[in-house]
mmCIF file of C-alpha atoms in Angstrom:
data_model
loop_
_atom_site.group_PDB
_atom_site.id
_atom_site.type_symbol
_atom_site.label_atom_id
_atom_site.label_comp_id
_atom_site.label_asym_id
_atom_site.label_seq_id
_atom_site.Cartn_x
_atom_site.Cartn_y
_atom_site.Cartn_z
ATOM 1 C CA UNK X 1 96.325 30.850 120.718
ATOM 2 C CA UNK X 2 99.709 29.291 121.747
ATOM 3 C CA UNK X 3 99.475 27.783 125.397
ATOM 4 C CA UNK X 4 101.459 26.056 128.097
ATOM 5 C CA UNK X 5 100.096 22.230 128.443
ATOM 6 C CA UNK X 6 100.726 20.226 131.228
ATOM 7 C CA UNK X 7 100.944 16.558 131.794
ATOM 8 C CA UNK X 8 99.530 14.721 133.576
ATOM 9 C CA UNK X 9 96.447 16.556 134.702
ATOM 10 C CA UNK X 10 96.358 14.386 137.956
ATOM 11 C CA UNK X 11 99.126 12.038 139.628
ATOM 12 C CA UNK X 12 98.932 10.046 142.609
ATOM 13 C CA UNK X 13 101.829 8.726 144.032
ATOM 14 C CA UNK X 14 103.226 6.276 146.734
ATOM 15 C CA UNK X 15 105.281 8.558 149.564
ATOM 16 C CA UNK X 16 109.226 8.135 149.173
ATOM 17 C CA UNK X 17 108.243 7.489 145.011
ATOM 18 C CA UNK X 18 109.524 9.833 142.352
ATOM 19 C CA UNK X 19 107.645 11.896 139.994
ATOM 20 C CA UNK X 20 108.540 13.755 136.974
ATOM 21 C CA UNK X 21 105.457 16.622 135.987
ATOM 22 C CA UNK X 22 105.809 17.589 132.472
ATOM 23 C CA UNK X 23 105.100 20.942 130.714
ATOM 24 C CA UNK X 24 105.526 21.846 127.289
ATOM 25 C CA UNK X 25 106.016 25.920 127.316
ATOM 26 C CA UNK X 26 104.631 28.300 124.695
ATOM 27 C CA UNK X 27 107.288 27.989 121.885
ATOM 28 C CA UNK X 28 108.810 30.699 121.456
ATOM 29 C CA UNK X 29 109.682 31.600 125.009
ATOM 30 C CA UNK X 30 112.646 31.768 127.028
ATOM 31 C CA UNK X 31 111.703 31.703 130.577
ATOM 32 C CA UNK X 32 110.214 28.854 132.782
ATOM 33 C CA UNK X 33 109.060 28.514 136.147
ATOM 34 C CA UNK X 34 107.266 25.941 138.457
ATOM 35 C CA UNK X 35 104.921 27.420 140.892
ATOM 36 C CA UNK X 36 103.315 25.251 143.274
ATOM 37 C CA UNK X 37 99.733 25.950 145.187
ATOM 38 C CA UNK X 38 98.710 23.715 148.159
ATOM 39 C CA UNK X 39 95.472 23.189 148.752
ATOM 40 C CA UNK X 40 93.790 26.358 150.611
ATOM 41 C CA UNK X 41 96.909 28.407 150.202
ATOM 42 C CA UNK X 42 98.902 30.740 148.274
ATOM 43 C CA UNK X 43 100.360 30.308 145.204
ATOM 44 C CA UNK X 44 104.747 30.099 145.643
ATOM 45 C CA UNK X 45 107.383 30.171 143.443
ATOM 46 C CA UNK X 46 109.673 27.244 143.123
ATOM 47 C CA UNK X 47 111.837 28.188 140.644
ATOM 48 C CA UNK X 48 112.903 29.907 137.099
ATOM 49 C CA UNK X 49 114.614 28.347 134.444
ATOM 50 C CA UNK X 50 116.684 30.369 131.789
ATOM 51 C CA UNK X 51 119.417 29.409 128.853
ATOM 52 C CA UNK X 52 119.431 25.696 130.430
ATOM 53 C CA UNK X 53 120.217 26.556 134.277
ATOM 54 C CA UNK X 54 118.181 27.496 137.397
ATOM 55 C CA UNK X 55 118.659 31.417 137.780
ATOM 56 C CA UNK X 56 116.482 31.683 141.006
ATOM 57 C CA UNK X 57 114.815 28.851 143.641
ATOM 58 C CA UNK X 58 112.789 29.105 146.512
ATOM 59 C CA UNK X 59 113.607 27.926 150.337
ATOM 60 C CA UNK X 60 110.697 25.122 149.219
ATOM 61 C CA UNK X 61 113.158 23.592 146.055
ATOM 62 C CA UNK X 62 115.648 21.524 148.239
ATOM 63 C CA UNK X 63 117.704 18.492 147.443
ATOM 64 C CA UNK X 64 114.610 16.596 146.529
ATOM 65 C CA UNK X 65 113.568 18.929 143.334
ATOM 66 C CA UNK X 66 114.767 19.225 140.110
ATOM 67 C CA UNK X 67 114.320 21.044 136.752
ATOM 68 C CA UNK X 68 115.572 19.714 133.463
ATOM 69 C CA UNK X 69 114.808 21.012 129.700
ATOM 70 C CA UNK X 70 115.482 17.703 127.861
ATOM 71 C CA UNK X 71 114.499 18.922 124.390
ATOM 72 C CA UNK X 72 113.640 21.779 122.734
ATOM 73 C CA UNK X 73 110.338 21.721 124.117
ATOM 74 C CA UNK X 74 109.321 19.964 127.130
ATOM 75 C CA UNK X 75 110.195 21.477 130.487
ATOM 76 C CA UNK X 76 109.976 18.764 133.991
ATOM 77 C CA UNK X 77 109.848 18.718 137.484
ATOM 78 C CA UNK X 78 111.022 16.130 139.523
ATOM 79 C CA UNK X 79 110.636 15.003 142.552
ATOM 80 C CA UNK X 80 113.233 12.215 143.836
ATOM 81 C CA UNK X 81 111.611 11.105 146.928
ATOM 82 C CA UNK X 82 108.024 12.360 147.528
ATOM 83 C CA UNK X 83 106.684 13.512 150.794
ATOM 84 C CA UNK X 84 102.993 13.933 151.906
ATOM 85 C CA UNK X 85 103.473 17.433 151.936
ATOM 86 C CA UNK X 86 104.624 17.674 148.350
ATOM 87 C CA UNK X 87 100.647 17.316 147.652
ATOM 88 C CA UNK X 88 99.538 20.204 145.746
ATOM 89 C CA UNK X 89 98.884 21.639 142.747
ATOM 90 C CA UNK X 90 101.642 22.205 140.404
ATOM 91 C CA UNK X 91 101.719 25.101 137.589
ATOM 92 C CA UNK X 92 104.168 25.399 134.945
ATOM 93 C CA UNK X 93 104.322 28.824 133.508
ATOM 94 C CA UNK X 94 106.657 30.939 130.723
ATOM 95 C CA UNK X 95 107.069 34.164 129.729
ATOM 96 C CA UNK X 96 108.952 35.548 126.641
ATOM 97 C CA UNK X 97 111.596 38.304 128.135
ATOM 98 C CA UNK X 98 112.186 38.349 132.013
ATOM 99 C CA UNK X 99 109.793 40.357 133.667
ATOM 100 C CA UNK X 100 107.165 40.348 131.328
ATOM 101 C CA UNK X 101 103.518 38.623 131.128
ATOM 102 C CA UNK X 102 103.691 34.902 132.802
ATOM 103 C CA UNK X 103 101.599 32.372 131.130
ATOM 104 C CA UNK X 104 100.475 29.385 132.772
ATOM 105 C CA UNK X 105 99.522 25.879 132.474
ATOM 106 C CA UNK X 106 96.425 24.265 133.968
ATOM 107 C CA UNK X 107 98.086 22.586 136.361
ATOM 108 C CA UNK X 108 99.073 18.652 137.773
ATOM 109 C CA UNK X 109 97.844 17.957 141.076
ATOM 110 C CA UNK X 110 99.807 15.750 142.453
ATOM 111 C CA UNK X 111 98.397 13.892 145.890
ATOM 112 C CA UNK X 112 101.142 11.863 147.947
ATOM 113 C CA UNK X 113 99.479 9.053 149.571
ATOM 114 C CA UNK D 1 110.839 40.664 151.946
ATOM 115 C CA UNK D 2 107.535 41.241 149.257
ATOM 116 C CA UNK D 3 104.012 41.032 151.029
ATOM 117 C CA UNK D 4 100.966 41.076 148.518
ATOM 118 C CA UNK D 5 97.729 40.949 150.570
ATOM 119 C CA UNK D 6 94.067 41.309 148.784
ATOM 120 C CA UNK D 7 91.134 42.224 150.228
ATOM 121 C CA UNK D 8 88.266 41.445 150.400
ATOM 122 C CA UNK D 9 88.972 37.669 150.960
ATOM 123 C CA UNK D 10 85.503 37.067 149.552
ATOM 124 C CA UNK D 11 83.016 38.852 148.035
ATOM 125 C CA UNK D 12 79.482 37.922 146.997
ATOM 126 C CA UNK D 13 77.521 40.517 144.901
ATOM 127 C CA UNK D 14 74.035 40.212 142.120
ATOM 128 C CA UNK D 15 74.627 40.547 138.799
ATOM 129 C CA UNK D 16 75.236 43.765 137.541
ATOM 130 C CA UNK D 17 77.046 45.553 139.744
ATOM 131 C CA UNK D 18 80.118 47.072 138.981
ATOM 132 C CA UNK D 19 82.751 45.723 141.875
ATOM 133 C CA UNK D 20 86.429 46.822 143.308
ATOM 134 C CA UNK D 21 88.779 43.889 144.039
ATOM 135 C CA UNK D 22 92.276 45.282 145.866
ATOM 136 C CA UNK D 23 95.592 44.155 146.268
ATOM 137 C CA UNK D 24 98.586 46.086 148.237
ATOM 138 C CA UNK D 25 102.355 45.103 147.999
ATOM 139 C CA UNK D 26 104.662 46.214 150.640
ATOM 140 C CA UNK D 27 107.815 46.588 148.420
ATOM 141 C CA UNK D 28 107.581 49.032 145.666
ATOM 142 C CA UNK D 29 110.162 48.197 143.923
ATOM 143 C CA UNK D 30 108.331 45.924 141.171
ATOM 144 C CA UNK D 31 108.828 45.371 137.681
ATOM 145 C CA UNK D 32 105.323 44.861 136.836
ATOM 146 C CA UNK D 33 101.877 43.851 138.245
ATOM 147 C CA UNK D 34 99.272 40.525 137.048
ATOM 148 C CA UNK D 35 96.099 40.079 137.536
ATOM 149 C CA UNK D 36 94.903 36.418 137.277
ATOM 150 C CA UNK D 37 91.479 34.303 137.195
ATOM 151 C CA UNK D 38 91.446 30.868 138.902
ATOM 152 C CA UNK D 39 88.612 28.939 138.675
ATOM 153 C CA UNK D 40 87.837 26.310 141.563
ATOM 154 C CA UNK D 41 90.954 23.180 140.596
ATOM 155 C CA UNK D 42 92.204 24.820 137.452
ATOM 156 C CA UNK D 43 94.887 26.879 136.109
ATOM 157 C CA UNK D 44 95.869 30.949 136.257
ATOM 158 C CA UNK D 45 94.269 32.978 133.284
ATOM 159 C CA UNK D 46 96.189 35.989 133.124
ATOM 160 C CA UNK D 47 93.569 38.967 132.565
ATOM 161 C CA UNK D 48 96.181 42.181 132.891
ATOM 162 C CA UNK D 49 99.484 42.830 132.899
ATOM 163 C CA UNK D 50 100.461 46.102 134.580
ATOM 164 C CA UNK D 51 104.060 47.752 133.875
ATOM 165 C CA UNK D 52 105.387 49.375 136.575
ATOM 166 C CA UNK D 53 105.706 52.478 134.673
ATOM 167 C CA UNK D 54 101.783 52.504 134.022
ATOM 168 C CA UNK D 55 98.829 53.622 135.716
ATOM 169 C CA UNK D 56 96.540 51.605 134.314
ATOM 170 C CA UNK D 57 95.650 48.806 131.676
ATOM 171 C CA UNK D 58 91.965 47.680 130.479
ATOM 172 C CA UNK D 59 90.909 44.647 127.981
ATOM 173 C CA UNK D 60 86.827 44.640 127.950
ATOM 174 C CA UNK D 61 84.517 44.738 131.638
ATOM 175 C CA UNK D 62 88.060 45.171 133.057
ATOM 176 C CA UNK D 63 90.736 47.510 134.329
ATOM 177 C CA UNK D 64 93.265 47.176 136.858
ATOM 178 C CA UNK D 65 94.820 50.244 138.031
ATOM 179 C CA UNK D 66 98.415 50.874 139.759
ATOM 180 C CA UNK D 67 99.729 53.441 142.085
ATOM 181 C CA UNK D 68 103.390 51.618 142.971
ATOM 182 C CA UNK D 69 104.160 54.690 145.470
ATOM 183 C CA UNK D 70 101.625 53.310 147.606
ATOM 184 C CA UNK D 71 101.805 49.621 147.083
ATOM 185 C CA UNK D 72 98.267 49.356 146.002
ATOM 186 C CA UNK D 73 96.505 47.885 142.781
ATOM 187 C CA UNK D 74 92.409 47.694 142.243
ATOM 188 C CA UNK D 75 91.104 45.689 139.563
ATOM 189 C CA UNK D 76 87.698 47.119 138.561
ATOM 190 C CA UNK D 77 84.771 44.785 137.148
ATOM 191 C CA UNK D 78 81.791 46.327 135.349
ATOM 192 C CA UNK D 79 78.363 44.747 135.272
ATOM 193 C CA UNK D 80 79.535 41.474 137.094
ATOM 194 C CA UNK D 81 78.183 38.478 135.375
ATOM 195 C CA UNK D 82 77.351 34.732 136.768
ATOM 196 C CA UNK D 83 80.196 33.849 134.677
ATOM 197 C CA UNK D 84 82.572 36.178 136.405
ATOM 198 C CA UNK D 85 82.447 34.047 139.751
ATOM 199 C CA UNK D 86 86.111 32.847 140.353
ATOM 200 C CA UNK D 87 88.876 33.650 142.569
ATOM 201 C CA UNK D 88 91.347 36.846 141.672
ATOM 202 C CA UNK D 89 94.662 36.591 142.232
ATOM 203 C CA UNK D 90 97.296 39.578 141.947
ATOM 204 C CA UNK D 91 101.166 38.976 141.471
ATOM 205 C CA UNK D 92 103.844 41.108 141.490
ATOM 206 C CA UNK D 93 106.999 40.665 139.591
ATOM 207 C CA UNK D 94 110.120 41.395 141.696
ATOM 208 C CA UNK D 95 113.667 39.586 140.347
ATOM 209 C CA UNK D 96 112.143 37.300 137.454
ATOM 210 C CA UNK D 97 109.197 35.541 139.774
ATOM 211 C CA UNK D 98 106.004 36.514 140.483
ATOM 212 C CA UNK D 99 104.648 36.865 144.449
ATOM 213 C CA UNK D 100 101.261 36.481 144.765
ATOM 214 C CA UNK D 101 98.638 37.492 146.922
ATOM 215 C CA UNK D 102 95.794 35.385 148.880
ATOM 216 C CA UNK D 103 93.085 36.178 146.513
ATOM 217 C CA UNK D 104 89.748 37.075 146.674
ATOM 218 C CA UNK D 105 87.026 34.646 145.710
ATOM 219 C CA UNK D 106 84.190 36.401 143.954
ATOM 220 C CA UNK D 107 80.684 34.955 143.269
ATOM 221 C CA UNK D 108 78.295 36.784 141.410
ATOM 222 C CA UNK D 109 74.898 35.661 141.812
ATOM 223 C CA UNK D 110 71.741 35.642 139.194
#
């Protein structure tokens, strides 16, 4: 059954470093998001990702995020400068049409130290 | 602005019994509704996909009703199992992203 994958599973990172999370999407789809889920809290949308621009971003994805689709497959996240509060867990998901089921990856938890 | 609230926040019931989880939305105005399983430090599994022109939707132990008027959805579990325990998350799909609710964790017990 065709599934998002995430690497890496776990990151820990040096405060003011950058990080790139990588997700590979199910193949055939056309949408991608990041999500993000601190620990304890709700899950929030970061932002969605359609025909190789940002349609829609959250207050949360400021100067210091961005989304690229380098290939025909992979999907990143990165973050330029990391804070401590940028320590959560981090889900990739896509879906095939907008609006539709959202598929998601298991996640990169990313601690800031 | 969407709300998505669940309740209970937790839940702890013996195997067997058949169980209610809710979830109410304060815009009705969706597209769809999702019901997801996280398990403690893992990903979303999506278990039903609601349209917002549906009442309902069921895949095995499970079904997941909608009544958008209201802003409510109840996903229904029959004869809970050990392996059921997890937290339950609802989402809502409003312009291409999903809001979620707070969850409810849910432990079944032998």
């Amino acid at each position: 059954e065709p599934e998002v994958t995430q690497t890496p599973s776990h990151q820990v990172t040096q405060m003011g470093q950058e990080v790139i999370l990588r997700c590979v999407p199910i193949s055939n789809h056309l949408y991608f998001y990041w999500y993000r889920q601190i620990l304890g809290q709700k899950v929030e949308f970061l932002v969605s990702f359609y025909n190789n621009e940002i349609s829609e971003k959250s207050e949360i994805f400021d100067d210091q995020f961005s989304v690229e689709r380098p290939d025909g497959s992979n999907f990143t996240l990165k973050i330029r400068s990391t804070k401590l509060e940028d320590s959560a867990m981090y889900f990739c998901a896509s879906s095939g049409k907008m609006n539709t089921e959202a598929f998601f990856g298991q996640g990169t938890r990313l601690t800031v130290v | 602005k969407q709300e998505v609230t669940q309740i209970p926040a937790a839940l702890s019931v013996p195997e067997g019994e058949n169980l209610v989880l809710n979830c109410s939305f304060t815009d009705s105005a969706i597209y769809n509704l999702q019901w997801f399983r996280q398990d403690p430090g893992k990903g979303l599994t999506s278990l039903l996909l609601i349209q917002s022109s549906q009442r309902e939707q069921t895949s095995g132990r499970l079904n997941a009703s909608l009544d958008k008027s209201s802003g409510r959805s109840t996903l229904y579990i029959a004869a809970s199992q050990p392996g059921d325990s997890a937290t339950y998350l609802c989402a809502v799909t409003g312009t291409d992203k999903l809001i979620f609710g707070t969850g409810t964790r849910l432990q079944v017990f032998p």
